[in-house]
């Protein structure tokens, strides 16, 4: 990992984790008359969110905010970053379920449905998704118009026209061979939509111009696909101990991947090509986008 990337990721992780230590994940003040029975749901939600993780999407969010001059620490900024991690984590909890990817490990520990049960895992995912939107809606230091824009952007990226739709296409494509165009379309939704949204939300917080938002979106499109290409490579070549999850499952399940389509060397070359395009998109930001550049290089060279 690039040293600059390591320091930047660690700084952003610390900001997120400091907030996570103080924010309740199950809020009951408005509706519940007796919330004692929900304590275990809070524990399960916290297990999912604190079970390691690279925090890539919040780091991308912070990087975009830095790029447009809004990276100074604020409670509202950190609430939005945590909301992104909650959406990502909910998707992982549901992806691990037997009806989906059927994985017993997540980040080296039992998947949530193994640590608790399937019903709890479904409800944890539902709770984290709703809490994410609640956090943005109530975030301090942000204007109402910003919140509306952020909520609409995140909902679109997380829903059937984004991450959920991509997951549906992935399940539907199991056992088939997709060409490059359809494989890219699937992963642009499944992985890329939330990555692009992370950058968009950072731009919105910083009052980015339309040209800046377009540049951040272009960067996100390229780096989101690069992230998936590297994931496909790691499923073939990665160390399960380092990754904290089972490797080789895509091949066993006969899922379409970039490695299946391009081969190992072809996929590696594609990740480098996408990295160059992603970096080109940041040319207009100057030194303010150093965090995003370092993170992009890390995404393509990571081993976990």
Tab-separated table of N, CA, C and O in Angstrom, residues 86-191:
chain	number	residue	atom	x	y	z
A	86	UNK	N	-23.036	2.332	6.635
A	86	UNK	CA	-24.204	1.536	7.032
A	86	UNK	C	-24.885	0.901	5.821
A	86	UNK	O	-25.274	-0.278	5.869
A	87	UNK	N	-25.023	1.653	4.748
A	87	UNK	CA	-25.621	1.092	3.539
A	87	UNK	C	-24.758	-0.039	2.999
A	87	UNK	O	-25.264	-1.119	2.634
A	88	UNK	N	-23.451	0.174	2.954
A	88	UNK	CA	-22.549	-0.870	2.468
A	88	UNK	C	-22.621	-2.106	3.363
A	88	UNK	O	-22.707	-3.248	2.866
A	89	UNK	N	-22.610	-1.900	4.673
A	89	UNK	CA	-22.626	-3.029	5.609
A	89	UNK	C	-23.927	-3.801	5.520
A	89	UNK	O	-23.929	-5.044	5.557
A	90	UNK	N	-25.038	-3.097	5.390
A	90	UNK	CA	-26.314	-3.815	5.239
A	90	UNK	C	-26.270	-4.711	4.006
A	90	UNK	O	-26.768	-5.854	4.037
A	91	UNK	N	-25.672	-4.224	2.923
A	91	UNK	CA	-25.622	-5.038	1.704
A	91	UNK	C	-24.771	-6.286	1.915
A	91	UNK	O	-25.089	-7.355	1.389
A	92	UNK	N	-23.702	-6.165	2.698
A	92	UNK	CA	-22.853	-7.329	2.974
A	92	UNK	C	-23.580	-8.353	3.843
A	92	UNK	O	-23.482	-9.564	3.614
A	93	UNK	N	-24.291	-7.869	4.854
A	93	UNK	CA	-25.050	-8.774	5.731
A	93	UNK	C	-26.056	-9.583	4.913
A	93	UNK	O	-26.186	-10.796	5.083
A	94	UNK	N	-26.745	-8.923	4.008
A	94	UNK	CA	-27.722	-9.629	3.170
A	94	UNK	C	-27.041	-10.506	2.115
A	94	UNK	O	-27.521	-11.604	1.823
A	95	UNK	N	-25.926	-10.034	1.540
A	95	UNK	CA	-25.215	-10.835	0.537
A	95	UNK	C	-24.735	-12.171	1.103
A	95	UNK	O	-24.658	-13.160	0.378
A	96	UNK	N	-24.383	-12.190	2.386
A	96	UNK	CA	-23.854	-13.413	2.995
A	96	UNK	C	-24.921	-14.463	3.268
A	96	UNK	O	-24.597	-15.616	3.558
A	97	UNK	N	-26.176	-14.085	3.199
A	97	UNK	CA	-27.265	-15.012	3.540
A	97	UNK	C	-27.282	-16.225	2.600
A	97	UNK	O	-26.883	-16.132	1.441
A	98	UNK	N	-27.762	-17.356	3.084
A	98	UNK	CA	-27.810	-18.572	2.255
A	98	UNK	C	-28.553	-18.380	0.935
A	98	UNK	O	-28.189	-18.998	-0.077
A	99	UNK	N	-29.563	-17.547	0.895
A	99	UNK	CA	-30.311	-17.331	-0.339
A	99	UNK	C	-29.557	-16.464	-1.341
A	99	UNK	O	-29.960	-16.382	-2.501
A	100	UNK	N	-28.467	-15.842	-0.887
A	100	UNK	CA	-27.693	-14.949	-1.753
A	100	UNK	C	-26.341	-15.606	-2.051
A	100	UNK	O	-26.273	-16.583	-2.773
A	101	UNK	N	-25.254	-15.084	-1.450
A	101	UNK	CA	-23.926	-15.645	-1.720
A	101	UNK	C	-23.566	-16.807	-0.803
A	101	UNK	O	-22.576	-17.492	-1.034
A	102	UNK	N	-24.316	-16.999	0.277
A	102	UNK	CA	-24.156	-18.144	1.179
A	102	UNK	C	-22.725	-18.251	1.698
A	102	UNK	O	-22.027	-19.225	1.428
A	103	UNK	N	-22.300	-17.238	2.448
A	103	UNK	CA	-20.936	-17.226	2.976
A	103	UNK	C	-20.960	-17.225	4.497
A	103	UNK	O	-21.686	-16.449	5.114
A	104	UNK	N	-20.167	-18.104	5.096
A	104	UNK	CA	-20.123	-18.228	6.553
A	104	UNK	C	-19.133	-17.272	7.203
A	104	UNK	O	-19.130	-17.128	8.426
A	105	UNK	N	-18.274	-16.638	6.402
A	105	UNK	CA	-17.253	-15.741	6.941
A	105	UNK	C	-17.396	-14.349	6.350
A	105	UNK	O	-17.676	-14.182	5.169
A	106	UNK	N	-17.149	-13.363	7.188
A	106	UNK	CA	-17.070	-11.984	6.743
A	106	UNK	C	-15.980	-11.310	7.572
A	106	UNK	O	-16.069	-11.249	8.782
A	107	UNK	N	-14.921	-10.866	6.883
A	107	UNK	CA	-13.810	-10.190	7.553
A	107	UNK	C	-13.183	-11.068	8.633
A	107	UNK	O	-12.804	-10.616	9.698
A	108	UNK	N	-13.105	-12.367	8.334
A	108	UNK	CA	-12.431	-13.304	9.226
A	108	UNK	C	-13.238	-13.760	10.416
A	108	UNK	O	-12.744	-14.521	11.252
A	109	UNK	N	-14.489	-13.317	10.509
A	109	UNK	CA	-15.348	-13.706	11.620
A	109	UNK	C	-16.649	-14.290	11.072
A	109	UNK	O	-16.957	-14.123	9.899
A	110	UNK	N	-17.407	-14.982	11.920
A	110	UNK	CA	-18.666	-15.545	11.427
A	110	UNK	C	-19.576	-14.476	10.843
A	110	UNK	O	-19.718	-13.387	11.423
A	111	UNK	N	-20.151	-14.759	9.678
A	111	UNK	CA	-21.147	-13.858	9.119
A	111	UNK	C	-22.274	-13.660	10.131
A	111	UNK	O	-22.510	-14.492	11.004
A	112	UNK	N	-23.001	-12.570	9.983
A	112	UNK	CA	-23.975	-12.241	11.012
A	112	UNK	C	-25.029	-13.312	11.174
A	112	UNK	O	-25.463	-13.617	12.286
A	113	UNK	N	-25.443	-13.930	10.064
A	113	UNK	CA	-26.474	-14.969	10.193
A	113	UNK	C	-25.940	-16.217	10.880
A	113	UNK	O	-26.728	-17.044	11.347
A	114	UNK	N	-24.604	-16.360	10.930
A	114	UNK	CA	-24.001	-17.457	11.685
A	114	UNK	C	-23.805	-17.080	13.153
A	114	UNK	O	-23.973	-17.907	14.050
A	115	UNK	N	-23.421	-15.836	13.403
A	115	UNK	CA	-23.229	-15.382	14.778
A	115	UNK	C	-24.570	-15.254	15.506
A	115	UNK	O	-24.646	-15.473	16.722
A	116	UNK	N	-25.645	-14.924	14.782
A	116	UNK	CA	-26.995	-14.880	15.331
A	116	UNK	C	-27.863	-15.904	14.580
A	116	UNK	O	-27.757	-17.076	14.825
A	117	UNK	N	-28.685	-15.437	13.673
A	117	UNK	CA	-29.507	-16.329	12.859
A	117	UNK	C	-29.960	-15.554	11.631
A	117	UNK	O	-29.740	-14.348	11.517
A	118	UNK	N	-30.603	-16.263	10.694
A	118	UNK	CA	-30.966	-15.626	9.426
A	118	UNK	C	-31.972	-14.494	9.615
A	118	UNK	O	-31.868	-13.436	8.976
A	119	UNK	N	-32.951	-14.705	10.462
A	119	UNK	CA	-33.965	-13.669	10.676
A	119	UNK	C	-33.332	-12.393	11.226
A	119	UNK	O	-33.654	-11.276	10.784
A	120	UNK	N	-32.429	-12.562	12.189
A	120	UNK	CA	-31.751	-11.393	12.754
A	120	UNK	C	-30.912	-10.689	11.698
A	120	UNK	O	-30.878	-9.458	11.627
A	121	UNK	N	-30.243	-11.459	10.843
A	121	UNK	CA	-29.419	-10.853	9.789
A	121	UNK	C	-30.270	-10.018	8.836
A	121	UNK	O	-29.877	-8.916	8.434
A	122	UNK	N	-31.423	-10.528	8.468
A	122	UNK	CA	-32.315	-9.770	7.582
A	122	UNK	C	-32.738	-8.466	8.251
A	122	UNK	O	-32.702	-7.384	7.645
A	123	UNK	N	-33.103	-8.553	9.526
A	123	UNK	CA	-33.576	-7.364	10.237
A	123	UNK	C	-32.446	-6.372	10.507
A	123	UNK	O	-32.665	-5.151	10.478
A	124	UNK	N	-31.240	-6.860	10.751
A	124	UNK	CA	-30.091	-5.966	10.919
A	124	UNK	C	-29.848	-5.180	9.634
A	124	UNK	O	-29.626	-3.963	9.659
A	125	UNK	N	-29.895	-5.870	8.502
A	125	UNK	CA	-29.725	-5.170	7.236
A	125	UNK	C	-30.791	-4.107	7.041
A	125	UNK	O	-30.493	-2.960	6.663
A	126	UNK	N	-32.039	-4.452	7.336
A	126	UNK	CA	-33.128	-3.488	7.216
A	126	UNK	C	-32.912	-2.297	8.148
A	126	UNK	O	-33.135	-1.136	7.770
A	127	UNK	N	-32.475	-2.577	9.375
A	127	UNK	CA	-32.290	-1.515	10.365
A	127	UNK	C	-31.160	-0.574	9.963
A	127	UNK	O	-31.287	0.655	10.095
A	128	UNK	N	-30.053	-1.125	9.480
A	128	UNK	CA	-28.925	-0.287	9.089
A	128	UNK	C	-29.279	0.588	7.897
A	128	UNK	O	-28.864	1.753	7.822
A	129	UNK	N	-30.040	0.043	6.957
A	129	UNK	CA	-30.438	0.833	5.796
A	129	UNK	C	-31.287	2.034	6.233
A	129	UNK	O	-31.029	3.177	5.833
A	130	UNK	N	-32.289	1.797	7.066
A	130	UNK	CA	-33.152	2.885	7.515
A	130	UNK	C	-32.388	3.896	8.361
A	130	UNK	O	-32.579	5.115	8.231
A	131	UNK	N	-31.498	3.400	9.218
A	131	UNK	CA	-30.718	4.297	10.101
A	131	UNK	C	-29.810	5.204	9.286
A	131	UNK	O	-29.563	6.362	9.668
A	132	UNK	N	-29.315	4.719	8.164
A	132	UNK	CA	-28.438	5.534	7.318
A	132	UNK	C	-29.170	6.794	6.842
A	132	UNK	O	-28.636	7.909	6.915
A	133	UNK	N	-30.395	6.636	6.375
A	133	UNK	CA	-31.151	7.788	5.890
A	133	UNK	C	-31.556	8.707	7.044
A	133	UNK	O	-31.597	9.933	6.892
A	134	UNK	N	-31.815	8.110	8.198
A	134	UNK	CA	-32.131	8.898	9.386
A	134	UNK	C	-30.940	9.779	9.770
A	134	UNK	O	-31.107	10.952	10.134
A	135	UNK	N	-29.734	9.224	9.683
A	135	UNK	CA	-28.534	9.983	10.043
A	135	UNK	C	-28.345	11.199	9.143
A	135	UNK	O	-28.019	12.287	9.615
A	136	UNK	N	-28.527	11.010	7.849
A	136	UNK	CA	-28.353	12.141	6.929
A	136	UNK	C	-29.454	13.172	7.150
A	136	UNK	O	-29.194	14.385	7.191
A	137	UNK	N	-30.687	12.719	7.317
A	137	UNK	CA	-31.796	13.648	7.517
A	137	UNK	C	-31.592	14.512	8.753
A	137	UNK	O	-31.985	15.687	8.769
A	138	UNK	N	-30.975	13.947	9.783
A	138	UNK	CA	-30.778	14.688	11.027
A	138	UNK	C	-29.388	15.241	11.210
A	138	UNK	O	-29.059	15.745	12.299
A	139	UNK	N	-28.554	15.176	10.178
A	139	UNK	CA	-27.158	15.601	10.315
A	139	UNK	C	-27.060	17.095	10.598
A	139	UNK	O	-27.647	17.909	9.874
A	140	UNK	N	-26.310	17.485	11.623
A	140	UNK	CA	-26.101	18.905	11.885
A	140	UNK	C	-25.127	19.501	10.869
A	140	UNK	O	-24.436	18.768	10.163
A	141	UNK	N	-25.102	20.826	10.772
A	141	UNK	CA	-24.145	21.563	9.931
A	141	UNK	C	-24.433	21.452	8.439
A	141	UNK	O	-23.661	21.973	7.632
A	142	UNK	N	-25.499	20.777	8.047
A	142	UNK	CA	-25.826	20.657	6.628
A	142	UNK	C	-27.135	21.377	6.350
A	142	UNK	O	-28.073	21.320	7.152
A	143	UNK	N	-27.217	22.024	5.192
A	143	UNK	CA	-28.432	22.731	4.818
A	143	UNK	C	-29.498	21.738	4.338
A	143	UNK	O	-29.182	20.642	3.860
A	144	UNK	N	-30.764	22.156	4.452
A	144	UNK	CA	-31.867	21.277	4.072
A	144	UNK	C	-31.758	20.839	2.613
A	144	UNK	O	-31.999	19.667	2.289
A	145	UNK	N	-31.377	21.757	1.722
A	145	UNK	CA	-31.263	21.411	0.304
A	145	UNK	C	-30.166	20.383	0.075
A	145	UNK	O	-30.310	19.494	-0.778
A	146	UNK	N	-29.078	20.497	0.820
A	146	UNK	CA	-28.002	19.509	0.712
A	146	UNK	C	-28.503	18.133	1.149
A	146	UNK	O	-28.234	17.119	0.502
A	147	UNK	N	-29.227	18.100	2.251
A	147	UNK	CA	-29.729	16.825	2.763
A	147	UNK	C	-30.660	16.154	1.755
A	147	UNK	O	-30.561	14.945	1.520
A	148	UNK	N	-31.558	16.936	1.164
A	148	UNK	CA	-32.493	16.376	0.184
A	148	UNK	C	-31.722	15.799	-0.999
A	148	UNK	O	-32.014	14.680	-1.474
A	149	UNK	N	-30.727	16.527	-1.479
A	149	UNK	CA	-29.917	16.064	-2.612
A	149	UNK	C	-29.152	14.794	-2.243
A	149	UNK	O	-29.090	13.827	-3.023
A	150	UNK	N	-28.582	14.769	-1.051
A	150	UNK	CA	-27.827	13.597	-0.603
A	150	UNK	C	-28.729	12.381	-0.427
A	150	UNK	O	-28.382	11.265	-0.833
A	151	UNK	N	-29.907	12.592	0.176
A	151	UNK	CA	-30.836	11.480	0.390
A	151	UNK	C	-31.307	10.895	-0.934
A	151	UNK	O	-31.368	9.667	-1.094
A	152	UNK	N	-31.617	11.768	-1.891
A	152	UNK	CA	-32.084	11.279	-3.187
A	152	UNK	C	-30.976	10.530	-3.919
A	152	UNK	O	-31.211	9.470	-4.520
A	153	UNK	N	-29.755	11.060	-3.852
A	153	UNK	CA	-28.618	10.421	-4.523
A	153	UNK	C	-28.334	9.050	-3.924
A	153	UNK	O	-28.136	8.066	-4.653
A	154	UNK	N	-28.325	8.969	-2.598
A	154	UNK	CA	-28.022	7.706	-1.934
A	154	UNK	C	-29.128	6.676	-2.154
A	154	UNK	O	-28.852	5.499	-2.393
A	155	UNK	N	-30.386	7.112	-2.091
A	155	UNK	CA	-31.496	6.178	-2.307
A	155	UNK	C	-31.452	5.587	-3.708
A	155	UNK	O	-31.657	4.381	-3.895
A	156	UNK	N	-31.165	6.422	-4.693
A	156	UNK	CA	-31.091	5.930	-6.065
A	156	UNK	C	-29.942	4.949	-6.244
A	156	UNK	O	-30.089	3.896	-6.881
A	157	UNK	N	-28.787	5.274	-5.646
A	157	UNK	CA	-27.611	4.414	-5.800
A	157	UNK	C	-27.772	3.086	-5.076
A	157	UNK	O	-27.234	2.060	-5.506
A	158	UNK	N	-28.519	3.087	-3.973
A	158	UNK	CA	-28.663	1.868	-3.171
A	158	UNK	C	-29.808	0.981	-3.629
A	158	UNK	O	-29.849	-0.199	-3.276
A	159	UNK	N	-30.728	1.502	-4.430
A	159	UNK	CA	-31.944	0.782	-4.756
A	159	UNK	C	-31.883	-0.054	-6.020
A	159	UNK	O	-30.810	-0.447	-6.494
A	160	UNK	N	-33.060	-0.295	-6.580
A	160	UNK	CA	-33.167	-1.186	-7.734
A	160	UNK	C	-32.458	-0.635	-8.961
A	160	UNK	O	-32.048	-1.396	-9.842
A	161	UNK	N	-32.305	0.685	-9.034
A	161	UNK	CA	-31.570	1.282	-10.143
A	161	UNK	C	-30.082	1.377	-9.891
A	161	UNK	O	-29.357	1.976	-10.691
A	162	UNK	N	-29.615	0.779	-8.795
A	162	UNK	CA	-28.200	0.816	-8.438
A	162	UNK	C	-27.749	-0.506	-7.851
A	162	UNK	O	-27.813	-1.554	-8.506
A	163	UNK	N	-27.343	-0.480	-6.573
A	163	UNK	CA	-26.728	-1.641	-5.930
A	163	UNK	C	-27.638	-2.872	-5.910
A	163	UNK	O	-27.209	-3.978	-6.248
A	164	UNK	N	-28.895	-2.691	-5.518
A	164	UNK	CA	-29.821	-3.827	-5.450
A	164	UNK	C	-30.058	-4.410	-6.841
A	164	UNK	O	-30.076	-5.635	-7.030
A	165	UNK	N	-30.239	-3.530	-7.822
A	165	UNK	CA	-30.421	-4.008	-9.188
A	165	UNK	C	-29.208	-4.766	-9.692
A	165	UNK	O	-29.336	-5.794	-10.373
A	166	UNK	N	-28.022	-4.285	-9.345
A	166	UNK	CA	-26.794	-4.979	-9.742
A	166	UNK	C	-26.683	-6.353	-9.111
A	166	UNK	O	-26.249	-7.316	-9.759
A	167	UNK	N	-27.089	-6.446	-7.845
A	167	UNK	CA	-27.067	-7.751	-7.181
A	167	UNK	C	-28.057	-8.714	-7.842
A	167	UNK	O	-27.782	-9.907	-8.005
A	168	UNK	N	-29.208	-8.186	-8.235
A	168	UNK	CA	-30.195	-9.011	-8.929
A	168	UNK	C	-29.634	-9.526	-10.255
A	168	UNK	O	-29.783	-10.714	-10.596
A	169	UNK	N	-28.982	-8.640	-10.998
A	169	UNK	CA	-28.378	-9.056	-12.268
A	169	UNK	C	-27.294	-10.100	-12.035
A	169	UNK	O	-27.145	-11.044	-12.826
A	170	UNK	N	-26.534	-9.948	-10.953
A	170	UNK	CA	-25.470	-10.892	-10.631
A	170	UNK	C	-26.051	-12.281	-10.366
A	170	UNK	O	-25.558	-13.294	-10.876
A	171	UNK	N	-27.098	-12.337	-9.578
A	171	UNK	CA	-27.741	-13.622	-9.281
A	171	UNK	C	-28.341	-14.221	-10.550
A	171	UNK	O	-28.211	-15.426	-10.819
A	172	UNK	N	-28.956	-13.366	-11.355
A	172	UNK	CA	-29.583	-13.852	-12.586
A	172	UNK	C	-28.570	-14.383	-13.579
A	172	UNK	O	-28.875	-15.275	-14.387
A	173	UNK	N	-27.332	-13.846	-13.538
A	173	UNK	CA	-26.304	-14.228	-14.505
A	173	UNK	C	-25.507	-15.455	-14.086
A	173	UNK	O	-24.670	-15.949	-14.860
A	174	UNK	N	-25.741	-15.962	-12.867
A	174	UNK	CA	-24.991	-17.131	-12.407
A	174	UNK	C	-25.170	-18.291	-13.382
A	174	UNK	O	-26.284	-18.626	-13.782
A	175	UNK	N	-24.045	-18.873	-13.766
A	175	UNK	CA	-24.073	-19.994	-14.698
A	175	UNK	C	-24.022	-19.587	-16.149
A	175	UNK	O	-24.031	-20.456	-17.030
A	176	UNK	N	-23.950	-18.285	-16.427
A	176	UNK	CA	-23.897	-17.819	-17.810
A	176	UNK	C	-22.589	-17.078	-18.065
A	176	UNK	O	-21.860	-16.734	-17.134
A	177	UNK	N	-22.292	-16.827	-19.312
A	177	UNK	CA	-21.113	-16.061	-19.705
A	177	UNK	C	-21.563	-14.703	-20.235
A	177	UNK	O	-22.265	-14.636	-21.251
A	178	UNK	N	-21.166	-13.645	-19.550
A	178	UNK	CA	-21.507	-12.304	-19.992
A	178	UNK	C	-20.389	-11.727	-20.841
A	178	UNK	O	-19.212	-11.959	-20.563
A	179	UNK	N	-20.765	-10.956	-21.854
A	179	UNK	CA	-19.732	-10.251	-22.614
A	179	UNK	C	-19.296	-9.026	-21.817
A	179	UNK	O	-19.855	-8.698	-20.759
A	180	UNK	N	-18.265	-8.329	-22.312
A	180	UNK	CA	-17.671	-7.221	-21.570
A	180	UNK	C	-18.692	-6.129	-21.270
A	180	UNK	O	-18.709	-5.545	-20.174
A	181	UNK	N	-19.552	-5.844	-22.247
A	181	UNK	CA	-20.536	-4.769	-22.076
A	181	UNK	C	-21.515	-5.090	-20.949
A	181	UNK	O	-21.796	-4.243	-20.086
A	182	UNK	N	-22.038	-6.298	-20.919
A	182	UNK	CA	-23.015	-6.655	-19.901
A	182	UNK	C	-22.376	-6.871	-18.531
A	182	UNK	O	-22.997	-6.585	-17.503
A	183	UNK	N	-21.139	-7.357	-18.509
A	183	UNK	CA	-20.440	-7.515	-17.239
A	183	UNK	C	-20.187	-6.142	-16.615
A	183	UNK	O	-20.382	-5.942	-15.417
A	184	UNK	N	-19.767	-5.201	-17.446
A	184	UNK	CA	-19.536	-3.838	-16.950
A	184	UNK	C	-20.836	-3.210	-16.465
A	184	UNK	O	-20.863	-2.552	-15.417
A	185	UNK	N	-21.914	-3.416	-17.197
A	185	UNK	CA	-23.207	-2.856	-16.797
A	185	UNK	C	-23.636	-3.400	-15.443
A	185	UNK	O	-24.134	-2.658	-14.584
A	186	UNK	N	-23.449	-4.693	-15.224
A	186	UNK	CA	-23.832	-5.307	-13.957
A	186	UNK	C	-23.029	-4.733	-12.798
A	186	UNK	O	-23.579	-4.324	-11.770
A	187	UNK	N	-21.710	-4.655	-12.959
A	187	UNK	CA	-20.870	-4.195	-11.858
A	187	UNK	C	-20.929	-2.687	-11.664
A	187	UNK	O	-20.644	-2.195	-10.571
A	188	UNK	N	-21.296	-1.959	-12.720
A	188	UNK	CA	-21.498	-0.519	-12.562
A	188	UNK	C	-22.641	-0.249	-11.582
A	188	UNK	O	-22.654	0.779	-10.905
A	189	UNK	N	-23.585	-1.177	-11.517
A	189	UNK	CA	-24.670	-1.059	-10.550
A	189	UNK	C	-24.302	-1.697	-9.217
A	189	UNK	O	-24.401	-1.062	-8.166
A	190	UNK	N	-23.863	-2.928	-9.248
A	190	UNK	CA	-23.646	-3.687	-8.013
A	190	UNK	C	-22.574	-3.060	-7.121
A	190	UNK	O	-22.768	-2.914	-5.904
A	191	UNK	N	-21.438	-2.701	-7.699
A	191	UNK	CA	-20.337	-2.123	-6.931
A	191	UNK	C	-20.195	-0.630	-7.188
A	191	UNK	O	-19.973	0.152	-6.268
